[in-house]
Coordinates of C-alpha atoms in Angstrom, one line a residue:
M1 CA 34.8 58.2 84.4
E2 CA 34.4 55.6 87.1
T3 CA 35.6 51.9 85.8
R4 CA 32.6 50.1 86.8
Y5 CA 34.3 47.0 87.4
K6 CA 38.3 48.0 88.7
I7 CA 38.0 43.9 88.1
A8 CA 37.5 41.9 85.9
G9 CA 37.0 38.6 85.0
V10 CA 37.8 36.8 81.6
A11 CA 36.9 32.5 81.7
G12 CA 38.3 31.6 77.8
A13 CA 40.9 32.3 76.0
G14 CA 39.3 31.3 72.2
A15 CA 38.8 34.4 70.4
M16 CA 35.0 35.5 71.8
G17 CA 37.0 35.7 75.8
R18 CA 39.9 37.4 73.6
G19 CA 38.7 40.1 72.6
I20 CA 36.1 40.5 75.1
A21 CA 39.1 40.8 77.3
Q22 CA 40.8 43.6 75.2
I23 CA 38.3 46.2 75.6
A24 CA 37.9 45.7 79.5
A25 CA 41.4 45.9 80.0
Q26 CA 41.2 49.2 77.5
A27 CA 38.0 50.3 79.0
G28 CA 40.3 50.3 82.3
S29 CA 39.1 47.0 84.7
M30 CA 42.3 45.6 85.7
V31 CA 41.8 42.0 83.1
R32 CA 42.7 38.4 84.7
L33 CA 42.6 36.0 81.9
Y34 CA 42.2 32.6 82.7
D35 CA 41.8 29.5 80.9
T36 CA 41.8 25.4 81.6
Q37 CA 44.6 25.8 79.4
P38 CA 47.8 27.9 80.7
A39 CA 49.1 28.2 76.5
A40 CA 45.5 29.4 75.4
V41 CA 46.3 32.1 78.2
Q42 CA 50.1 32.9 76.7
R43 CA 49.1 32.8 73.1
A44 CA 46.0 35.9 74.1
I45 CA 48.1 37.7 75.5
Q46 CA 50.7 37.5 72.9
E47 CA 48.8 38.5 70.5
L48 CA 46.2 41.4 72.4
H49 CA 49.4 42.7 73.0
A50 CA 50.8 42.5 69.3
Q51 CA 47.3 43.9 68.5
W52 CA 47.8 47.6 70.6
D53 CA 51.6 47.6 68.9
R54 CA 49.1 47.0 66.0
L55 CA 47.0 50.5 66.9
L56 CA 49.4 52.6 68.0
E57 CA 51.5 51.9 64.8
K58 CA 48.3 53.1 62.6
G59 CA 47.7 55.8 65.0
R60 CA 44.6 54.5 67.1
M61 CA 45.8 54.2 70.1
D62 CA 48.6 56.2 71.6
A63 CA 52.0 54.8 73.9
A64 CA 50.3 55.8 77.1
A65 CA 47.1 54.0 76.7
V66 CA 48.4 50.7 74.7
A67 CA 51.2 50.2 77.6
A68 CA 48.1 51.0 80.6
A69 CA 46.4 48.1 78.8
K70 CA 49.2 45.9 78.4
Q71 CA 49.8 47.1 82.8
R72 CA 46.2 45.7 83.4
L73 CA 45.7 42.5 81.5
Q74 CA 47.1 39.5 83.0
P75 CA 47.4 35.7 83.2
A76 CA 45.6 33.9 86.3
E77 CA 46.8 30.2 86.7
N78 CA 43.4 29.1 88.5
L79 CA 39.9 29.9 89.5
Q80 CA 40.8 31.4 92.5
Q81 CA 42.7 34.0 91.5
L82 CA 39.6 35.7 90.0
A83 CA 38.8 35.7 93.7
D84 CA 39.0 39.4 94.4
C85 CA 37.2 39.9 90.4
D86 CA 33.6 42.5 90.5
L87 CA 32.5 40.9 87.1
V88 CA 34.0 38.0 85.6
V89 CA 33.0 37.0 82.2
E90 CA 32.4 33.2 80.8
A91 CA 33.2 32.4 77.5
I92 CA 33.2 29.1 76.9
I93 CA 32.2 26.1 75.5
E94 CA 28.4 26.6 74.2
R95 CA 27.9 23.2 76.7
L96 CA 24.6 23.7 79.6
D97 CA 26.3 21.1 82.1
A98 CA 30.3 23.3 81.5
K99 CA 28.6 26.4 81.7
Q100 CA 26.6 25.0 84.7
A101 CA 30.0 23.7 86.1
L102 CA 32.4 26.3 86.1
F103 CA 29.3 28.8 87.1
A104 CA 29.1 26.1 90.7
E105 CA 32.9 26.6 90.8
L106 CA 32.8 30.5 90.6
E107 CA 30.0 31.2 92.7
K108 CA 32.4 29.6 95.7
I109 CA 35.2 31.6 95.0
V110 CA 33.8 35.2 93.9
G111 CA 32.3 37.3 96.3
P112 CA 28.9 37.9 97.6
D113 CA 28.3 40.9 95.1
A114 CA 30.3 40.1 92.1
V115 CA 28.4 39.7 88.7
L116 CA 28.9 36.6 87.0
A117 CA 28.2 36.9 83.2
T118 CA 27.8 34.6 80.4
N119 CA 27.8 35.4 77.0
T120 CA 26.3 32.6 75.5
S121 CA 24.5 33.4 72.0
S122 CA 21.6 30.1 72.3
L123 CA 21.3 28.3 75.8
S124 CA 19.1 30.1 78.0
V125 CA 20.0 32.3 81.5
T126 CA 18.2 31.4 83.7
A127 CA 19.0 27.2 83.1
I128 CA 22.6 28.4 83.5
A129 CA 22.2 30.0 86.8
A130 CA 19.9 26.6 88.2
G131 CA 21.0 25.3 91.4
M132 CA 23.3 28.2 92.0
H133 CA 22.3 30.1 95.8
R134 CA 22.7 33.1 93.9
P135 CA 21.1 33.2 90.8
Q136 CA 20.0 36.9 90.9
R137 CA 23.4 37.4 90.1
V138 CA 24.2 36.3 86.6
A139 CA 22.5 37.7 83.7
G140 CA 23.7 36.8 79.8
F141 CA 26.5 39.5 78.4
H142 CA 26.7 38.4 75.0
F143 CA 29.5 39.4 72.7
F144 CA 29.9 38.7 69.0
N145 CA 33.0 37.7 66.7
P146 CA 35.3 39.6 66.5
V147 CA 33.7 42.1 69.6
P148 CA 36.5 45.1 69.0
L149 CA 34.6 45.4 66.1
M150 CA 30.8 43.9 66.2
K151 CA 30.0 47.2 68.9
V152 CA 26.6 45.4 70.2
V153 CA 25.7 43.8 73.3
E154 CA 22.8 41.7 74.0
V155 CA 22.7 41.9 78.3
I156 CA 19.8 39.8 79.1
A157 CA 17.9 39.1 82.0
G158 CA 17.0 35.5 83.4
L159 CA 14.4 34.9 85.7
K160 CA 15.9 35.6 88.5
T161 CA 18.2 38.4 87.7
D162 CA 18.4 41.5 89.0
P163 CA 17.9 44.4 87.7
S164 CA 20.9 45.9 89.0
V165 CA 23.4 43.2 87.7
C166 CA 22.0 44.3 84.1
E167 CA 21.9 48.2 84.5
G168 CA 25.6 47.5 85.5
L169 CA 26.2 45.8 83.0
V170 CA 24.9 47.8 80.8
A171 CA 26.7 51.9 81.5
Y172 CA 29.9 48.6 81.5
A173 CA 29.4 48.3 77.2
K174 CA 29.0 51.8 77.6
Q175 CA 31.9 52.5 78.8
M176 CA 33.7 49.9 76.6
G177 CA 32.2 51.4 73.8
H178 CA 29.6 49.2 72.6
T179 CA 25.9 49.5 72.3
P180 CA 24.3 47.8 74.6
V181 CA 20.6 46.5 73.7
Q182 CA 18.3 44.7 76.6
A183 CA 16.4 41.6 76.1
Q184 CA 14.4 39.1 78.2
D185 CA 16.7 35.2 78.0
T186 CA 14.6 33.0 75.3
P187 CA 15.6 31.6 72.8
G188 CA 18.6 33.2 70.5
F189 CA 17.4 36.5 72.9
V190 CA 17.7 39.5 69.8
I191 CA 19.6 39.1 66.9
N192 CA 20.0 35.5 66.7
H193 CA 16.2 34.9 66.6
A194 CA 15.3 38.2 64.1
G195 CA 18.5 36.1 62.1
R196 CA 16.2 33.2 62.2
G197 CA 14.6 34.8 58.5
Y198 CA 17.6 35.7 56.5
N199 CA 19.0 32.2 56.3
T200 CA 16.4 29.7 56.5
E201 CA 14.4 31.2 53.9
A202 CA 17.0 31.3 51.5
L203 CA 17.7 27.5 52.5
R204 CA 13.6 27.5 51.6
I205 CA 14.3 28.3 48.3
A206 CA 17.1 27.1 47.0
G207 CA 15.7 23.5 49.0
E208 CA 12.7 23.3 46.4
G209 CA 14.8 24.0 42.9
V210 CA 13.6 28.2 42.7
A211 CA 17.2 29.2 42.3
D212 CA 20.6 28.0 42.9
F213 CA 22.6 29.7 46.0
A214 CA 24.9 32.2 43.9
T215 CA 21.5 33.8 42.5
I216 CA 19.9 34.2 45.2
D217 CA 22.7 35.5 47.1
R218 CA 22.5 38.2 44.1
I219 CA 18.6 38.8 43.7
L220 CA 19.2 39.3 48.4
R221 CA 22.2 42.1 47.8
D222 CA 20.9 44.4 44.5
Q223 CA 17.4 44.1 45.6
V224 CA 17.3 44.4 48.6
G225 CA 21.1 46.0 49.8
F226 CA 21.7 43.3 52.0
R227 CA 26.1 43.5 52.1
L228 CA 26.2 39.7 51.7
G229 CA 23.5 36.6 50.4
P230 CA 22.9 34.6 53.0
F231 CA 25.1 32.1 51.5
E232 CA 28.1 34.5 51.6
L233 CA 27.3 35.0 54.7
M234 CA 26.7 31.5 56.2
D235 CA 29.6 30.2 54.6
L236 CA 31.4 32.7 56.6
T237 CA 30.0 32.1 59.7
G238 CA 30.9 28.1 59.3
L239 CA 27.9 25.6 58.9
D240 CA 29.4 24.2 62.6
V241 CA 28.4 27.9 63.9
S242 CA 25.0 28.2 62.7
H243 CA 23.5 25.1 62.4
P244 CA 23.8 24.4 65.2
V245 CA 21.9 27.9 66.5
M246 CA 19.0 27.2 63.7
E247 CA 18.0 24.0 65.5
S248 CA 18.8 24.7 68.8
V249 CA 16.5 27.5 68.3
Y250 CA 13.7 25.7 66.6
R251 CA 13.9 22.8 69.3
Q252 CA 13.7 25.2 72.2
Y253 CA 10.7 26.9 70.2
Y254 CA 9.2 23.8 70.1
D255 CA 9.5 23.2 66.9
E256 CA 8.1 26.3 66.1
P257 CA 7.3 26.4 62.5
R258 CA 8.7 30.3 61.6
Y259 CA 12.2 28.7 62.7
R260 CA 12.4 24.9 61.5
P261 CA 15.6 24.3 59.8
T262 CA 16.7 22.4 56.2
V263 CA 18.4 18.9 55.7
I264 CA 20.4 21.0 53.7
T265 CA 22.3 22.4 56.3
A266 CA 22.4 18.6 58.8
Q267 CA 23.7 17.4 55.2
R268 CA 26.6 19.7 54.6
L269 CA 27.4 19.6 58.1
A270 CA 27.6 16.2 58.6
G271 CA 29.8 16.6 55.4
N272 CA 32.1 18.7 56.8
V273 CA 31.2 21.5 53.8
L274 CA 31.4 23.9 56.3
G275 CA 32.4 27.2 54.7
R276 CA 35.5 29.7 53.6
K277 CA 37.3 27.7 56.4
T278 CA 37.4 24.4 55.2
G279 CA 37.8 25.5 51.7
E280 CA 34.4 25.1 50.5
G281 CA 31.1 25.8 51.5
F282 CA 28.1 26.8 49.4
Y283 CA 31.2 27.9 47.0
R284 CA 34.1 27.4 46.3
Y285 CA 37.0 28.4 48.0
A286 CA 40.3 29.5 46.3
D287 CA 43.6 31.9 47.7
G288 CA 40.1 32.5 50.5
K289 CA 38.5 34.2 47.1
A290 CA 34.4 32.2 46.6
Q291 CA 34.6 30.7 42.8
V292 CA 31.6 31.6 41.5
A293 CA 30.7 31.4 37.9
A294 CA 29.9 34.4 35.2
E295 CA 26.1 35.4 34.9
A296 CA 24.6 34.6 31.4
P297 CA 24.3 37.5 29.4
A298 CA 20.2 38.1 28.3
P299 CA 19.1 36.5 25.5
K300 CA 18.6 38.3 22.5
V301 CA 15.4 37.9 20.8
D302 CA 14.7 39.0 16.8
E303 CA 11.4 40.5 18.2
I304 CA 9.1 41.6 21.2
P305 CA 5.7 41.4 21.2
P306 CA 2.9 42.4 22.7
V307 CA 3.1 43.5 26.4
W308 CA 0.2 42.9 28.7
V309 CA 0.0 43.7 32.3
S310 CA -2.1 42.0 34.5
T311 CA -5.3 44.6 36.2
R312 CA -4.6 42.7 39.9
A313 CA -0.4 43.8 39.1
A314 CA 1.2 45.4 42.2
R315 CA 2.7 48.8 40.9
R316 CA 0.5 48.7 37.7
A317 CA 1.4 52.4 36.8
E318 CA 4.6 51.8 37.4
L319 CA 5.5 48.7 35.5
Y320 CA 3.7 50.5 32.5
Q321 CA 5.6 53.2 32.7
L322 CA 8.6 50.6 32.8
L323 CA 7.7 48.8 29.8
K324 CA 7.0 52.4 27.9
D325 CA 10.0 53.3 29.1
L326 CA 12.1 49.7 27.7
G327 CA 10.1 51.0 24.3
A328 CA 7.5 47.1 24.8
K329 CA 4.3 47.8 22.9
V330 CA 1.8 47.5 25.5
E331 CA -1.4 46.1 25.4
T332 CA -4.7 48.8 27.2
G333 CA -7.6 45.4 26.1
Q334 CA -9.7 43.6 28.5
S335 CA -7.8 40.6 28.0
P336 CA -4.5 39.7 26.2
S337 CA -4.3 39.0 22.1
G338 CA -3.3 35.8 21.7
Q339 CA -0.1 36.1 20.7
A340 CA 0.6 38.9 23.6
L341 CA 3.8 37.6 26.5
T342 CA 1.2 38.9 30.0
I343 CA 3.2 39.9 32.8
V344 CA 1.7 38.9 35.9
A345 CA 3.2 41.3 39.6
P346 CA 2.0 39.4 42.7
L347 CA 2.5 39.8 46.0
G348 CA 2.4 36.2 47.9
F349 CA 1.5 34.8 45.3
D350 CA 3.4 32.5 43.1
V351 CA 2.6 33.2 38.5
T352 CA 1.2 29.3 37.9
T353 CA -1.8 30.4 40.5
V354 CA -2.4 33.6 39.1
A355 CA -2.6 32.5 35.9
V356 CA -4.5 30.1 37.1
V357 CA -7.7 33.0 39.0
E358 CA -7.1 34.7 36.4
R359 CA -8.0 32.4 33.1
L360 CA -4.3 33.6 31.4
D361 CA -2.7 31.3 29.1
P362 CA 0.2 30.1 31.4
A363 CA 2.2 29.5 28.3
R364 CA 2.1 33.3 28.1
T365 CA 2.6 34.5 31.6
V366 CA 5.7 35.9 33.5
G367 CA 5.2 37.4 36.8
I368 CA 8.3 39.9 38.0
D369 CA 9.2 40.8 41.6
L370 CA 7.9 44.3 42.1
L371 CA 7.9 44.7 46.2
I372 CA 10.3 46.9 45.8
E373 CA 10.4 50.0 43.9
D374 CA 12.0 48.9 40.6
A375 CA 13.9 52.6 40.4
A376 CA 15.1 51.4 44.4
T377 CA 16.6 48.4 43.4
R378 CA 19.5 47.2 41.0
R379 CA 18.0 43.7 40.4
R380 CA 15.0 42.7 38.4
V381 CA 13.8 39.8 39.4
L382 CA 11.3 36.9 36.3
A383 CA 10.0 33.6 37.6
T384 CA 8.1 31.7 35.1
N385 CA 4.9 28.7 35.8
P386 CA 6.1 24.9 34.7
A387 CA 4.0 25.7 31.3
T388 CA 5.9 28.9 30.7
R389 CA 6.6 29.0 26.5
A390 CA 10.8 29.8 26.1
D391 CA 10.7 32.0 23.7
M392 CA 7.9 34.7 25.8
R393 CA 10.7 33.7 29.1
D394 CA 13.3 34.7 26.6
A395 CA 11.3 37.7 25.1
A396 CA 10.6 39.2 28.8
H397 CA 14.5 38.1 29.7
A398 CA 15.2 40.3 26.8
L399 CA 12.7 43.4 27.4
F400 CA 13.7 43.9 30.9
A401 CA 17.3 44.5 30.0
R402 CA 17.3 46.3 27.6
D403 CA 18.0 49.7 29.6
G404 CA 21.1 47.6 30.8
K405 CA 20.0 46.2 34.2
P406 CA 20.0 43.0 35.4
V407 CA 17.6 40.7 35.4
T408 CA 17.4 37.0 36.6
V409 CA 14.7 34.2 36.2
I410 CA 14.0 32.1 38.5
R411 CA 11.8 29.0 38.6
D412 CA 7.9 30.0 40.7
S413 CA 8.0 30.3 43.8
A414 CA 5.6 32.0 46.3
G415 CA 7.2 35.0 47.0
F416 CA 9.5 34.9 44.0
V417 CA 12.8 35.5 46.3
T418 CA 12.8 39.0 47.5
Q419 CA 8.8 39.1 49.3
R420 CA 9.3 35.4 50.8
V421 CA 13.3 37.0 53.0
V422 CA 11.6 40.0 53.6
A423 CA 8.6 39.2 54.6
T424 CA 9.6 36.6 56.7
I425 CA 12.8 38.9 58.6
V426 CA 9.9 41.2 59.2
N427 CA 7.6 38.6 61.1
I428 CA 9.9 37.4 63.2
A429 CA 11.1 40.6 64.1
S430 CA 7.6 41.8 64.9
D431 CA 6.8 38.7 67.3
I432 CA 10.0 39.5 68.6
C433 CA 8.6 42.8 70.1
Q434 CA 4.8 40.8 70.1
Q435 CA 6.5 38.6 73.4
R436 CA 8.7 41.8 75.1
I437 CA 11.5 40.5 74.2
C438 CA 12.5 44.0 73.6
T439 CA 12.2 46.9 72.1
P440 CA 11.3 48.3 68.5
Q441 CA 14.3 50.1 69.4
D442 CA 16.5 48.1 70.7
L443 CA 15.5 45.4 68.4
E444 CA 16.4 47.4 65.0
T445 CA 18.9 49.0 66.7
A446 CA 20.4 45.0 67.5
V447 CA 19.8 44.0 63.8
T448 CA 21.7 46.9 62.2
L449 CA 24.8 46.5 64.3
G450 CA 24.4 42.6 64.7
L451 CA 24.3 41.7 61.5
G452 CA 24.4 44.4 59.6
Y453 CA 21.0 44.9 57.5
P454 CA 20.7 47.9 54.9
L455 CA 17.1 48.7 57.2
G456 CA 16.4 47.4 60.4
P457 CA 12.9 44.7 59.9
L458 CA 10.9 46.8 61.0
A459 CA 12.2 49.5 59.1
M460 CA 11.8 47.1 56.5
G461 CA 8.3 46.7 57.0
N462 CA 7.2 50.1 57.4
R463 CA 9.0 51.2 54.4
W464 CA 8.0 48.0 51.5
G465 CA 3.9 48.6 53.7
P466 CA 2.7 46.3 56.4
T467 CA -0.5 45.7 54.4
N468 CA 2.4 44.8 51.0
I469 CA 4.2 42.1 54.0
L470 CA 1.1 41.1 55.2
E471 CA -0.5 40.1 52.0
V472 CA 2.5 38.4 51.3
L473 CA 2.4 35.7 54.0
F474 CA -1.3 35.5 53.8
N475 CA -1.3 34.4 50.6
M476 CA 1.9 32.1 50.4
Q477 CA 0.3 30.6 53.5
T478 CA -2.7 29.9 50.6
V479 CA 0.2 28.7 49.0
Y480 CA 2.2 25.8 50.9
G481 CA -0.1 25.4 53.8
D482 CA 2.3 26.1 56.1
P483 CA 2.3 28.1 59.1
R484 CA 5.4 29.5 59.4
Y485 CA 3.8 31.7 57.2
R486 CA 1.3 32.9 59.9
P487 CA 1.6 37.0 60.3
S488 CA 2.3 38.0 63.7
P489 CA -0.1 39.3 66.1
W490 CA 1.9 42.5 66.0
L491 CA 2.6 43.3 62.1
R492 CA -1.7 41.9 61.4
R493 CA -2.9 44.5 63.6
R494 CA -0.8 47.3 63.0
G495 CA -1.1 47.0 59.6
A496 CA -5.3 46.2 59.2
I497 CA -5.0 50.2 61.0
G498 CA -2.1 52.0 59.5
L499 CA 0.4 52.1 62.3
S500 CA 4.3 51.7 62.3
L501 CA 5.8 48.5 63.1
L502 CA 7.5 50.5 65.7
Q503 CA 4.8 51.9 67.3
E504 CA 4.7 50.1 71.1
E505 CA 1.6 50.1 72.7
T506 CA 0.9 52.6 75.6

């Protein structure tokens, strides 16, 4: 296959620039790597040579391919040596003034048909190209670190970008072995935009004292199937990276409540408690491993009281069967007896609200999260309200742990943990589609490849029911009075008429 860009320049020899240079050279381009620090270029080339040698040893590249890749990668001592490049990809510091200055210099050097691409993760492509004589040849080409392993790249059209430029970058991304997704020039593009719900909602849950960081991580791994919990993920990325993105997206959307950060990460960033790189983040690290206290065992209870289930409980029939399988004595009257443990399973409401609305004794009322069917989860999550008696809490915990499945008990929270996070993810993704930032299919591809979610966010909404997600959001908005939880029109309309969230309008 003919190389899309025969000569490609990469400006910036950090981890991102190094990764882009690697896959460009492997794709058949002559690559000229430039950095304001010549020593950084030499280090990058040495590291890439060593990496290719390791790939050869492992049998993942042959000797001819390694030799060719090494020959194609050359240092550029100054910007003038990028003059004959067909494409220059900028991967420098995430600062608008620095990127604008670099592009202004490049425009004077490269040929009139050369494409100039920015690897920005959060800045406007349109703003970067502003002031240039030919902004139509500037586009976003956003890779993710580590570039050779993260097989997705966002191709972003600025306000004046020529469509042919994006078409060329899409073709080149495929030649590199990456999956391109096309996005409009909006804050966070697709992946960083769609990822707002996971971390920010988990931070709000922690900030309310519902559960600690490790507990929230366990719940989202075991109930939904995320590979890393949100606090594990932020520790891996580093708050010096993730917090500025949170603030950038929030401010660029003029303080849109859906993206509101919390003081938790701002304070930790100020204190240099960044994550694995500093040895301490949401977890402490020893030899690179998070130090996590073991979970306490389920309480031992001599006698489980009879159990009564709310008539409005989600998955009520399934909950009845589960209680029978666990050996509970289930009451079937219209109201609970004076000794009964009362179980509620709300969507979006907290246990307190349900107890008040249904006129239940809050001292004997415990909630269970059943947004996701019990058989599909590896953990059950219960919630108390401020008046729940300790003996009733312990009885519920012991009962639901009888078959060996782990049980977590949290403080009262509208939407527990899973409902809140999943609904926020689905809602933000729906609004990305509503804004026509990308197609629903590109959104799903971008999120599953770029964020590693077990399902794309729209597929999550379809699997657990758009109407259920809507109920969670409406009820959370009622409890909190926060426009953060207002449903996107995309989600509201499709939920109302029973249409798939992946369905595009004709």
